[in-house]
Structure formats: C-alpha cells, structure tokens
Amino acid sequence: MAGRVEWVYDGDTLKVAGVGKVRLIGIDVPEREDSDRDRYLVETFAISPGALRRASAQALRFNISAVKGKSVTLTFDRERTDRHGRTLAYVFLPDGRCLNRLLLEEGLAVVYRRFDFDRKEEFLAAETAARAAGRGLWGK
C-alpha cells in the first residue's frame, strides 16, 4: 500500500493519505513532553530526561525532512492496528529505506520490546549499533 505523507505528528506517528494515522511499528520515540513512558526509558537505558526531549525534537525534524509530502510504501506485520485505531506499519521511503529502522540507526528511537514483530532482531541490531556509536539518545 502506498500514499503521500500529509502530516508528521511526532517521531513515530504520521498521517498518510488514504490511510489516516500510521504508527511506525516496532519503535518507540520519546514524547515531546514528559510522559509516563519516560520512567521506563530513564530506568532501563539510563537516558536523561533532557536527552529524551532532544531526541523527540530531532526525530520530528528527521521525519519532516525524510517523508513529509512524499509518497511512501507501507507494509504490515501481524497486527494491522493498535489500541488507538492507528494503522501499524513499516514505512518505506521512495529510495527503499525503512523509516522505522532509520530512526533506530540515528539513535532517535528505541526498539519497542513489549510486543513481537517480524523485524525485531534486525531492529535490535540497529539500536545496538547506534548505542555503540553514541548516536542520538545514546550520546554522552
């Protein structure tokens, strides 16, 4: 399925024409403001709240630059929607790269560990590489 990205809500949610709200499957980008999820990220990964806010802003800018107004291709996994009614998808850029993975490679997201999905091992490897390189959330 393909569509044009009409809006970027944040680091892991887009609006795609003909689809509606799309949540990038398998990743979690920090929210713009303090959230309950922060505690998990701070305790599990020792990421400072300041780094979470910076990564949130960087991920938003990254997505606007990478996909806003562009045609993307969506592929799906086991679940098609989340509990909020958003479509769960892997989002592919016109050049074939996976946006979900790119955010991990840039250190702007963590792998969503709560649920299984087909690309989980690949995504964990991308997160590990970003962490080793000190990118984004993993910077000092």
PDB file of C-alpha atoms in Angstrom:
ATOM      1  CA  MET A   1       0.000   0.000   0.000  1.00  0.00           C
ATOM      2  CA  ALA A   2       1.311   3.456  -0.859  1.00  0.00           C
ATOM      3  CA  GLY A   3       0.319   7.002  -0.017  1.00  0.00           C
ATOM      4  CA  ARG A   4       1.611  10.519   0.439  1.00  0.00           C
ATOM      5  CA  VAL A   5       2.604  11.662   3.928  1.00  0.00           C
ATOM      6  CA  GLU A   6       0.312  14.587   4.695  1.00  0.00           C
ATOM      7  CA  TRP A   7       1.414  15.293   8.238  1.00  0.00           C
ATOM      8  CA  VAL A   8       4.067  14.292  10.761  1.00  0.00           C
ATOM      9  CA  TYR A   9       2.612  14.204  14.271  1.00  0.00           C
ATOM     10  CA  ASP A  10       5.811  13.179  16.020  1.00  0.00           C
ATOM     11  CA  GLY A  11       8.731  10.785  15.763  1.00  0.00           C
ATOM     12  CA  ASP A  12       6.635   7.656  15.351  1.00  0.00           C
ATOM     13  CA  THR A  13       3.233   8.777  14.032  1.00  0.00           C
ATOM     14  CA  LEU A  14       2.359  10.090  10.559  1.00  0.00           C
ATOM     15  CA  LYS A  15      -0.764  10.870   8.567  1.00  0.00           C
ATOM     16  CA  VAL A  16      -0.790   9.104   5.200  1.00  0.00           C
ATOM     17  CA  ALA A  17      -3.339   9.987   2.516  1.00  0.00           C
ATOM     18  CA  GLY A  18      -5.930   7.269   2.092  1.00  0.00           C
ATOM     19  CA  VAL A  19      -4.816   5.527   5.289  1.00  0.00           C
ATOM     20  CA  GLY A  20      -5.028   8.014   8.162  1.00  0.00           C
ATOM     21  CA  LYS A  21      -2.837   7.892  11.246  1.00  0.00           C
ATOM     22  CA  VAL A  22       0.066   5.482  10.900  1.00  0.00           C
ATOM     23  CA  ARG A  23       2.129   4.357  13.892  1.00  0.00           C
ATOM     24  CA  LEU A  24       5.629   3.146  12.990  1.00  0.00           C
ATOM     25  CA  ILE A  25       5.695  -0.443  14.150  1.00  0.00           C
ATOM     26  CA  GLY A  26       8.483  -1.766  16.350  1.00  0.00           C
ATOM     27  CA  ILE A  27       9.935   1.516  17.588  1.00  0.00           C
ATOM     28  CA  ASP A  28       9.301   3.986  20.367  1.00  0.00           C
ATOM     29  CA  VAL A  29      10.341   7.635  20.073  1.00  0.00           C
ATOM     30  CA  PRO A  30      10.275   9.780  23.219  1.00  0.00           C
ATOM     31  CA  GLU A  31       7.326  12.155  23.519  1.00  0.00           C
ATOM     32  CA  ARG A  32       7.626  15.948  23.175  1.00  0.00           C
ATOM     33  CA  GLU A  33       6.790  16.463  26.834  1.00  0.00           C
ATOM     34  CA  ASP A  34       7.378  14.434  29.987  1.00  0.00           C
ATOM     35  CA  SER A  35       5.329  11.234  29.919  1.00  0.00           C
ATOM     36  CA  ASP A  36       4.817   8.048  31.890  1.00  0.00           C
ATOM     37  CA  ARG A  37       6.973   6.274  29.310  1.00  0.00           C
ATOM     38  CA  ASP A  38       9.949   8.435  30.343  1.00  0.00           C
ATOM     39  CA  ARG A  39      10.377   6.493  33.579  1.00  0.00           C
ATOM     40  CA  TYR A  40      10.840   3.253  31.630  1.00  0.00           C
ATOM     41  CA  LEU A  41      13.400   4.819  29.285  1.00  0.00           C
ATOM     42  CA  VAL A  42      15.301   6.544  32.114  1.00  0.00           C
ATOM     43  CA  GLU A  43      15.369   3.442  34.348  1.00  0.00           C
ATOM     44  CA  THR A  44      16.006   0.850  31.637  1.00  0.00           C
ATOM     45  CA  PHE A  45      18.516   2.727  29.495  1.00  0.00           C
ATOM     46  CA  ALA A  46      19.811   5.472  31.844  1.00  0.00           C
ATOM     47  CA  ILE A  47      18.789   8.156  29.337  1.00  0.00           C
ATOM     48  CA  SER A  48      18.359  11.614  30.847  1.00  0.00           C
ATOM     49  CA  PRO A  49      15.026  13.442  30.500  1.00  0.00           C
ATOM     50  CA  GLY A  50      16.872  16.186  28.593  1.00  0.00           C
ATOM     51  CA  ALA A  51      18.157  13.650  26.073  1.00  0.00           C
ATOM     52  CA  LEU A  52      14.608  12.325  25.654  1.00  0.00           C
ATOM     53  CA  ARG A  53      13.265  15.793  24.788  1.00  0.00           C
ATOM     54  CA  ARG A  54      16.154  16.450  22.361  1.00  0.00           C
ATOM     55  CA  ALA A  55      15.623  13.092  20.620  1.00  0.00           C
ATOM     56  CA  SER A  56      11.892  13.776  20.341  1.00  0.00           C
ATOM     57  CA  ALA A  57      12.540  17.097  18.585  1.00  0.00           C
ATOM     58  CA  GLN A  58      15.251  15.587  16.366  1.00  0.00           C
ATOM     59  CA  ALA A  59      13.003  12.680  15.347  1.00  0.00           C
ATOM     60  CA  LEU A  60      10.203  15.072  14.413  1.00  0.00           C
ATOM     61  CA  ARG A  61      12.585  17.153  12.255  1.00  0.00           C
ATOM     62  CA  PHE A  62      14.068  13.969  10.741  1.00  0.00           C
ATOM     63  CA  ASN A  63      10.627  12.690   9.727  1.00  0.00           C
ATOM     64  CA  ILE A  64       9.521  16.039   8.314  1.00  0.00           C
ATOM     65  CA  SER A  65      12.659  16.136   6.179  1.00  0.00           C
ATOM     66  CA  ALA A  66      12.544  12.468   5.165  1.00  0.00           C
ATOM     67  CA  VAL A  67       8.861  11.914   4.394  1.00  0.00           C
ATOM     68  CA  LYS A  68       6.513  14.908   4.652  1.00  0.00           C
ATOM     69  CA  GLY A  69       4.842  15.441   1.297  1.00  0.00           C
ATOM     70  CA  LYS A  70       6.471  12.346  -0.166  1.00  0.00           C
ATOM     71  CA  SER A  71       4.984   9.102  -1.353  1.00  0.00           C
ATOM     72  CA  VAL A  72       5.795   6.184   0.944  1.00  0.00           C
ATOM     73  CA  THR A  73       5.052   2.487   0.861  1.00  0.00           C
ATOM     74  CA  LEU A  74       3.523   0.762   3.875  1.00  0.00           C
ATOM     75  CA  THR A  75       3.937  -2.881   4.753  1.00  0.00           C
ATOM     76  CA  PHE A  76       2.311  -4.614   7.657  1.00  0.00           C
ATOM     77  CA  ASP A  77       3.035  -7.189  10.321  1.00  0.00           C
ATOM     78  CA  ARG A  78       0.873  -9.433  12.487  1.00  0.00           C
ATOM     79  CA  GLU A  79      -1.321  -6.660  13.881  1.00  0.00           C
ATOM     80  CA  ARG A  80      -2.791  -4.065  11.500  1.00  0.00           C
ATOM     81  CA  THR A  81      -3.979  -1.556  14.111  1.00  0.00           C
ATOM     82  CA  ASP A  82      -3.098  -0.559  17.650  1.00  0.00           C
ATOM     83  CA  ARG A  83      -5.458   0.080  20.576  1.00  0.00           C
ATOM     84  CA  HIS A  84      -5.802   3.719  19.465  1.00  0.00           C
ATOM     85  CA  GLY A  85      -7.014   2.709  15.990  1.00  0.00           C
ATOM     86  CA  ARG A  86      -3.821   3.757  14.219  1.00  0.00           C
ATOM     87  CA  THR A  87      -2.511   1.631  11.360  1.00  0.00           C
ATOM     88  CA  LEU A  88       0.691  -0.177  12.359  1.00  0.00           C
ATOM     89  CA  ALA A  89       3.212  -0.216   9.529  1.00  0.00           C
ATOM     90  CA  TYR A  90       6.762  -0.305   8.339  1.00  0.00           C
ATOM     91  CA  VAL A  91       7.167   2.873   6.284  1.00  0.00           C
ATOM     92  CA  PHE A  92       9.463   2.762   3.271  1.00  0.00           C
ATOM     93  CA  LEU A  93      10.913   5.883   1.685  1.00  0.00           C
ATOM     94  CA  PRO A  94      10.956   6.362  -2.089  1.00  0.00           C
ATOM     95  CA  ASP A  95      14.581   5.084  -2.110  1.00  0.00           C
ATOM     96  CA  GLY A  96      13.512   1.823  -0.406  1.00  0.00           C
ATOM     97  CA  ARG A  97      14.935   2.506   3.068  1.00  0.00           C
ATOM     98  CA  CYS A  98      12.754   1.716   6.082  1.00  0.00           C
ATOM     99  CA  LEU A  99      11.953   4.836   8.125  1.00  0.00           C
ATOM    100  CA  ASN A 100      11.398   2.782  11.290  1.00  0.00           C
ATOM    101  CA  ARG A 101      14.927   1.392  11.041  1.00  0.00           C
ATOM    102  CA  LEU A 102      16.469   4.746  10.081  1.00  0.00           C
ATOM    103  CA  LEU A 103      15.194   6.288  13.314  1.00  0.00           C
ATOM    104  CA  LEU A 104      16.858   3.470  15.246  1.00  0.00           C
ATOM    105  CA  GLU A 105      20.100   3.874  13.291  1.00  0.00           C
ATOM    106  CA  GLU A 106      20.118   7.610  14.081  1.00  0.00           C
ATOM    107  CA  GLY A 107      19.612   6.842  17.791  1.00  0.00           C
ATOM    108  CA  LEU A 108      16.283   8.689  17.821  1.00  0.00           C
ATOM    109  CA  ALA A 109      14.177   5.686  18.843  1.00  0.00           C
ATOM    110  CA  VAL A 110      14.374   2.516  20.889  1.00  0.00           C
ATOM    111  CA  VAL A 111      13.012  -0.871  19.903  1.00  0.00           C
ATOM    112  CA  TYR A 112       9.528  -1.473  21.234  1.00  0.00           C
ATOM    113  CA  ARG A 113      10.150  -4.582  23.279  1.00  0.00           C
ATOM    114  CA  ARG A 114       6.668  -5.257  24.661  1.00  0.00           C
ATOM    115  CA  PHE A 115       5.340  -6.937  21.511  1.00  0.00           C
ATOM    116  CA  ASP A 116       6.835  -9.296  18.967  1.00  0.00           C
ATOM    117  CA  PHE A 117       7.098  -8.265  15.344  1.00  0.00           C
ATOM    118  CA  ASP A 118       8.831  -9.749  12.315  1.00  0.00           C
ATOM    119  CA  ARG A 119      11.788  -7.342  12.156  1.00  0.00           C
ATOM    120  CA  LYS A 120      12.540  -7.281  15.893  1.00  0.00           C
ATOM    121  CA  GLU A 121      16.008  -8.874  15.712  1.00  0.00           C
ATOM    122  CA  GLU A 122      17.030  -6.582  12.840  1.00  0.00           C
ATOM    123  CA  PHE A 123      15.770  -3.556  14.772  1.00  0.00           C
ATOM    124  CA  LEU A 124      17.576  -4.624  17.956  1.00  0.00           C
ATOM    125  CA  ALA A 125      20.815  -4.863  15.955  1.00  0.00           C
ATOM    126  CA  ALA A 126      20.269  -1.343  14.559  1.00  0.00           C
ATOM    127  CA  GLU A 127      19.634   0.002  18.072  1.00  0.00           C
ATOM    128  CA  THR A 128      22.767  -1.732  19.375  1.00  0.00           C
ATOM    129  CA  ALA A 129      24.876  -0.200  16.587  1.00  0.00           C
ATOM    130  CA  ALA A 130      23.522   3.308  17.321  1.00  0.00           C
ATOM    131  CA  ARG A 131      24.217   2.809  21.002  1.00  0.00           C
ATOM    132  CA  ALA A 132      27.795   1.658  20.315  1.00  0.00           C
ATOM    133  CA  ALA A 133      28.350   4.703  18.075  1.00  0.00           C
ATOM    134  CA  GLY A 134      26.870   7.095  20.661  1.00  0.00           C
ATOM    135  CA  ARG A 135      24.224   8.466  18.291  1.00  0.00           C
ATOM    136  CA  GLY A 136      21.150  10.409  19.442  1.00  0.00           C
ATOM    137  CA  LEU A 137      19.742   9.072  22.706  1.00  0.00           C
ATOM    138  CA  TRP A 138      22.960   7.145  23.288  1.00  0.00           C
ATOM    139  CA  GLY A 139      25.269  10.176  23.140  1.00  0.00           C
ATOM    140  CA  LYS A 140      27.117  11.354  26.173  1.00  0.00           C
TER     141      LYS A 140
END
